[in-house]
């Protein structure tokens, strides 16, 4: 076998003016992107995820007939998991912000990415299933007089909003993981 086809080369030395300009201009790095774990943007996304999931959970749990439909029980389980996950990572984000440190460990990034992927997928699928049942009850069966259609719609909408806030977190965590 002949040797490697790509060989490292040395960069030419920088001139004094180039070196001064390079130090004066701040470079944008992946660790500075807002929305990633340990940033203020990440904390805001986690807070939104938690808030929307908690509202969805509270509204759905306030109805007496949600346990009669499997999709609604699934929604309650999914947003409960989303609440726990988002709250725990929001607390971790607050800690990282207070100590001015980020999450740069690849194991932590992979845990965040996998957890965000699982919880956002569960929340999205539960919201879709609940939306389907809500449409069935409201439009097809015309049975909103006996059910809490407006509460079901509100809980489903809040679950979608929680998923919408979780998606950037998953994408940014996956980006962090893939860039290492």
C-alpha atoms as a printed R data frame, in Angstrom:
    type eleno elety resid chain resno       x      y      z
1   ATOM     1    CA   UNK     A     1   0.000  0.000  0.000
2   ATOM     2    CA   UNK     A     2   1.369  3.400 -1.003
3   ATOM     3    CA   UNK     A     3   1.043  5.923  1.882
4   ATOM     4    CA   UNK     A     4  -1.692  8.328  2.729
5   ATOM     5    CA   UNK     A     5  -2.987 10.488 -0.077
6   ATOM     6    CA   UNK     A     6  -3.491 13.538  2.121
7   ATOM     7    CA   UNK     A     7  -0.473 15.017  3.841
8   ATOM     8    CA   UNK     A     8  -0.481 17.761  6.436
9   ATOM     9    CA   UNK     A     9   1.152 21.010  5.413
10  ATOM    10    CA   UNK     A    10   2.358 23.825  7.544
11  ATOM    11    CA   UNK     A    11   0.531 27.114  7.426
12  ATOM    12    CA   UNK     A    12   2.656 30.091  6.431
13  ATOM    13    CA   UNK     A    13   3.550 32.352  9.340
14  ATOM    14    CA   UNK     A    14   1.137 35.216  9.938
15  ATOM    15    CA   UNK     A    15   2.329 38.760  9.555
16  ATOM    16    CA   UNK     A    16   2.107 41.076 12.543
17  ATOM    17    CA   UNK     A    17  -0.882 43.033 11.171
18  ATOM    18    CA   UNK     A    18  -2.822 39.853 10.386
19  ATOM    19    CA   UNK     A    19  -2.158 38.537 13.896
20  ATOM    20    CA   UNK     A    20  -3.405 41.788 15.472
21  ATOM    21    CA   UNK     A    21  -6.580 41.727 13.351
22  ATOM    22    CA   UNK     A    22  -7.203 38.081 14.213
23  ATOM    23    CA   UNK     A    23  -6.985 38.808 17.936
24  ATOM    24    CA   UNK     A    24  -9.161 41.935 17.707
25  ATOM    25    CA   UNK     A    25 -12.055 40.247 15.894
26  ATOM    26    CA   UNK     A    26 -14.099 37.906 18.060
27  ATOM    27    CA   UNK     A    27 -14.613 34.545 16.441
28  ATOM    28    CA   UNK     A    28 -17.999 32.908 16.550
29  ATOM    29    CA   UNK     A    29 -17.748 29.429 17.915
30  ATOM    30    CA   UNK     A    30 -20.281 26.686 18.392
31  ATOM    31    CA   UNK     A    31 -20.143 27.044 22.162
32  ATOM    32    CA   UNK     A    32 -21.464 30.621 21.962
33  ATOM    33    CA   UNK     A    33 -24.667 29.777 20.084
34  ATOM    34    CA   UNK     A    34 -27.736 30.690 22.101
35  ATOM    35    CA   UNK     A    35 -30.153 27.832 22.650
36  ATOM    36    CA   UNK     A    36 -27.500 25.264 23.413
37  ATOM    37    CA   UNK     A    37 -27.223 23.740 26.876
38  ATOM    38    CA   UNK     A    38 -25.715 26.061 29.440
39  ATOM    39    CA   UNK     A    39 -26.752 29.287 27.689
40  ATOM    40    CA   UNK     A    40 -29.481 31.768 28.466
41  ATOM    41    CA   UNK     A    41 -31.224 30.821 25.222
42  ATOM    42    CA   UNK     A    42 -31.145 27.173 26.256
43  ATOM    43    CA   UNK     A    43 -32.690 28.059 29.581
44  ATOM    44    CA   UNK     A    44 -35.448 30.055 27.859
45  ATOM    45    CA   UNK     A    45 -36.223 27.135 25.531
46  ATOM    46    CA   UNK     A    46 -36.356 24.733 28.492
47  ATOM    47    CA   UNK     A    47 -38.629 27.104 30.392
48  ATOM    48    CA   UNK     A    48 -40.989 27.342 27.418
49  ATOM    49    CA   UNK     A    49 -41.026 23.560 27.020
50  ATOM    50    CA   UNK     A    50 -41.815 23.117 30.683
51  ATOM    51    CA   UNK     A    51 -44.489 25.825 30.737
52  ATOM    52    CA   UNK     A    52 -46.367 24.581 27.678
53  ATOM    53    CA   UNK     A    53 -46.188 20.964 28.812
54  ATOM    54    CA   UNK     A    54 -47.362 21.883 32.306
55  ATOM    55    CA   UNK     A    55 -50.308 23.846 30.911
56  ATOM    56    CA   UNK     A    56 -51.216 20.923 28.645
57  ATOM    57    CA   UNK     A    57 -50.995 18.512 31.565
58  ATOM    58    CA   UNK     A    58 -53.038 20.744 33.857
59  ATOM    59    CA   UNK     A    59 -55.792 21.377 31.329
60  ATOM    60    CA   UNK     A    60 -56.091 17.724 30.360
61  ATOM    61    CA   UNK     A    61 -56.023 16.537 33.966
62  ATOM    62    CA   UNK     A    62 -58.769 19.011 34.886
63  ATOM    63    CA   UNK     A    63 -61.249 17.123 32.706
64  ATOM    64    CA   UNK     A    64 -63.022 14.157 34.192
65  ATOM    65    CA   UNK     A    65 -63.312 12.109 31.008
66  ATOM    66    CA   UNK     A    66 -59.756 12.118 29.627
67  ATOM    67    CA   UNK     A    67 -58.978  8.611 31.018
68  ATOM    68    CA   UNK     A    68 -61.668  7.144 28.772
69  ATOM    69    CA   UNK     A    69 -59.569  7.828 25.632
70  ATOM    70    CA   UNK     A    70 -56.187  6.167 25.186
71  ATOM    71    CA   UNK     A    71 -54.745  9.033 23.143
72  ATOM    72    CA   UNK     A    72 -55.513 11.493 25.923
73  ATOM    73    CA   UNK     A    73 -53.883  9.229 28.513
74  ATOM    74    CA   UNK     A    74 -50.867  9.024 26.217
75  ATOM    75    CA   UNK     A    75 -50.797 12.821 26.002
76  ATOM    76    CA   UNK     A    76 -50.817 13.109 29.788
77  ATOM    77    CA   UNK     A    77 -47.953 10.606 30.074
78  ATOM    78    CA   UNK     A    78 -45.902 12.275 27.330
79  ATOM    79    CA   UNK     A    79 -46.259 15.827 28.630
80  ATOM    80    CA   UNK     A    80 -45.550 14.606 32.175
81  ATOM    81    CA   UNK     A    81 -42.255 13.185 30.931
82  ATOM    82    CA   UNK     A    82 -41.614 16.405 28.984
83  ATOM    83    CA   UNK     A    83 -42.227 18.432 32.155
84  ATOM    84    CA   UNK     A    84 -39.774 16.380 34.204
85  ATOM    85    CA   UNK     A    85 -37.117 16.384 31.474
86  ATOM    86    CA   UNK     A    86 -37.397 20.098 30.723
87  ATOM    87    CA   UNK     A    87 -37.428 21.100 34.383
88  ATOM    88    CA   UNK     A    88 -34.360 19.032 35.200
89  ATOM    89    CA   UNK     A    89 -32.428 20.432 32.235
90  ATOM    90    CA   UNK     A    90 -33.582 23.978 33.026
91  ATOM    91    CA   UNK     A    91 -32.092 23.536 36.486
92  ATOM    92    CA   UNK     A    92 -28.866 22.262 34.895
93  ATOM    93    CA   UNK     A    93 -28.858 25.295 32.569
94  ATOM    94    CA   UNK     A    94 -29.270 27.671 35.516
95  ATOM    95    CA   UNK     A    95 -26.352 25.993 37.263
96  ATOM    96    CA   UNK     A    96 -24.178 26.236 34.141
97  ATOM    97    CA   UNK     A    97 -25.060 29.909 33.716
98  ATOM    98    CA   UNK     A    98 -24.309 30.707 37.375
99  ATOM    99    CA   UNK     A    99 -20.902 29.018 37.335
100 ATOM   100    CA   UNK     A   100 -20.207 30.328 33.800
101 ATOM   101    CA   UNK     A   101 -19.440 26.884 32.425
102 ATOM   102    CA   UNK     A   102 -20.939 25.041 29.490
103 ATOM   103    CA   UNK     A   103 -21.688 21.420 28.771
104 ATOM   104    CA   UNK     A   104 -18.851 20.351 26.506
105 ATOM   105    CA   UNK     A   105 -18.544 16.735 27.562
106 ATOM   106    CA   UNK     A   106 -19.536 14.434 24.703
107 ATOM   107    CA   UNK     A   107 -21.359 12.053 27.057
108 ATOM   108    CA   UNK     A   108 -23.458 14.875 28.470
109 ATOM   109    CA   UNK     A   109 -24.182 16.180 24.966
110 ATOM   110    CA   UNK     A   110 -25.222 12.732 23.789
111 ATOM   111    CA   UNK     A   111 -27.464 12.295 26.844
112 ATOM   112    CA   UNK     A   112 -29.120 15.664 26.177
113 ATOM   113    CA   UNK     A   113 -29.513 14.907 22.482
114 ATOM   114    CA   UNK     A   114 -30.999 11.447 22.988
115 ATOM   115    CA   UNK     A   115 -33.280 12.657 25.792
116 ATOM   116    CA   UNK     A   116 -34.487 15.616 23.732
117 ATOM   117    CA   UNK     A   117 -35.096 13.359 20.749
118 ATOM   118    CA   UNK     A   118 -37.126 10.877 22.763
119 ATOM   119    CA   UNK     A   119 -39.200 13.422 24.677
120 ATOM   120    CA   UNK     A   120 -39.907 15.600 21.644
121 ATOM   121    CA   UNK     A   121 -40.939 12.577 19.580
122 ATOM   122    CA   UNK     A   122 -43.240 11.333 22.331
123 ATOM   123    CA   UNK     A   123 -44.781 14.774 22.798
124 ATOM   124    CA   UNK     A   124 -45.328 15.243 19.068
125 ATOM   125    CA   UNK     A   125 -46.887 11.820 18.568
126 ATOM   126    CA   UNK     A   126 -49.154 12.265 21.597
127 ATOM   127    CA   UNK     A   127 -50.247 15.695 20.375
128 ATOM   128    CA   UNK     A   128 -51.003 14.281 16.921
129 ATOM   129    CA   UNK     A   129 -53.025 11.406 18.378
130 ATOM   130    CA   UNK     A   130 -54.948 13.771 20.642
131 ATOM   131    CA   UNK     A   131 -55.600 16.145 17.758
132 ATOM   132    CA   UNK     A   132 -57.027 13.262 15.755
133 ATOM   133    CA   UNK     A   133 -59.357 12.238 18.557
134 ATOM   134    CA   UNK     A   134 -60.391 15.848 19.175
135 ATOM   135    CA   UNK     A   135 -61.295 16.256 15.503
136 ATOM   136    CA   UNK     A   136 -63.180 12.967 15.611
137 ATOM   137    CA   UNK     A   137 -65.204 14.024 18.654
138 ATOM   138    CA   UNK     A   138 -65.839 17.595 17.515
139 ATOM   139    CA   UNK     A   139 -66.298 17.396 13.765
140 ATOM   140    CA   UNK     A   140 -67.206 13.818 12.907
141 ATOM   141    CA   UNK     A   141 -69.296 12.770 15.894
142 ATOM   142    CA   UNK     A   142 -70.601 16.261 16.753
143 ATOM   143    CA   UNK     A   143 -70.417 15.236 20.389
144 ATOM   144    CA   UNK     A   144 -68.839 18.310 21.979
145 ATOM   145    CA   UNK     A   145 -71.886 18.938 24.119
146 ATOM   146    CA   UNK     A   146 -71.060 15.902 26.279
147 ATOM   147    CA   UNK     A   147 -67.263 16.277 26.130
148 ATOM   148    CA   UNK     A   148 -64.781 18.992 26.984
149 ATOM   149    CA   UNK     A   149 -63.725 19.746 23.403
150 ATOM   150    CA   UNK     A   150 -62.317 23.188 24.119
151 ATOM   151    CA   UNK     A   151 -60.170 21.806 26.936
152 ATOM   152    CA   UNK     A   152 -59.000 18.920 24.753
153 ATOM   153    CA   UNK     A   153 -58.111 21.380 21.985
154 ATOM   154    CA   UNK     A   154 -56.269 23.640 24.419
155 ATOM   155    CA   UNK     A   155 -54.275 20.763 25.905
156 ATOM   156    CA   UNK     A   156 -53.414 19.488 22.428
157 ATOM   157    CA   UNK     A   157 -52.352 22.954 21.254
158 ATOM   158    CA   UNK     A   158 -50.120 23.396 24.311
159 ATOM   159    CA   UNK     A   159 -48.537 19.993 23.649
160 ATOM   160    CA   UNK     A   160 -47.760 21.105 20.093
161 ATOM   161    CA   UNK     A   161 -46.264 24.328 21.454
162 ATOM   162    CA   UNK     A   162 -44.123 22.319 23.865
163 ATOM   163    CA   UNK     A   163 -42.907 20.188 20.972
164 ATOM   164    CA   UNK     A   164 -42.245 23.325 18.936
165 ATOM   165    CA   UNK     A   165 -40.051 24.669 21.762
166 ATOM   166    CA   UNK     A   166 -38.320 21.279 22.181
167 ATOM   167    CA   UNK     A   167 -37.338 20.941 18.531
168 ATOM   168    CA   UNK     A   168 -34.637 23.656 18.554
169 ATOM   169    CA   UNK     A   169 -33.164 22.133 21.705
170 ATOM   170    CA   UNK     A   170 -32.930 18.745 20.039
171 ATOM   171    CA   UNK     A   171 -31.437 20.173 16.842
172 ATOM   172    CA   UNK     A   172 -28.846 22.250 18.696
173 ATOM   173    CA   UNK     A   173 -27.893 19.363 20.998
174 ATOM   174    CA   UNK     A   174 -27.587 17.052 18.027
175 ATOM   175    CA   UNK     A   175 -25.496 19.703 16.256
176 ATOM   176    CA   UNK     A   176 -23.209 19.926 19.281
177 ATOM   177    CA   UNK     A   177 -22.868 16.161 19.339
178 ATOM   178    CA   UNK     A   178 -22.209 15.882 15.612
179 ATOM   179    CA   UNK     A   179 -19.595 18.661 15.639
180 ATOM   180    CA   UNK     A   180 -17.369 16.907 18.178
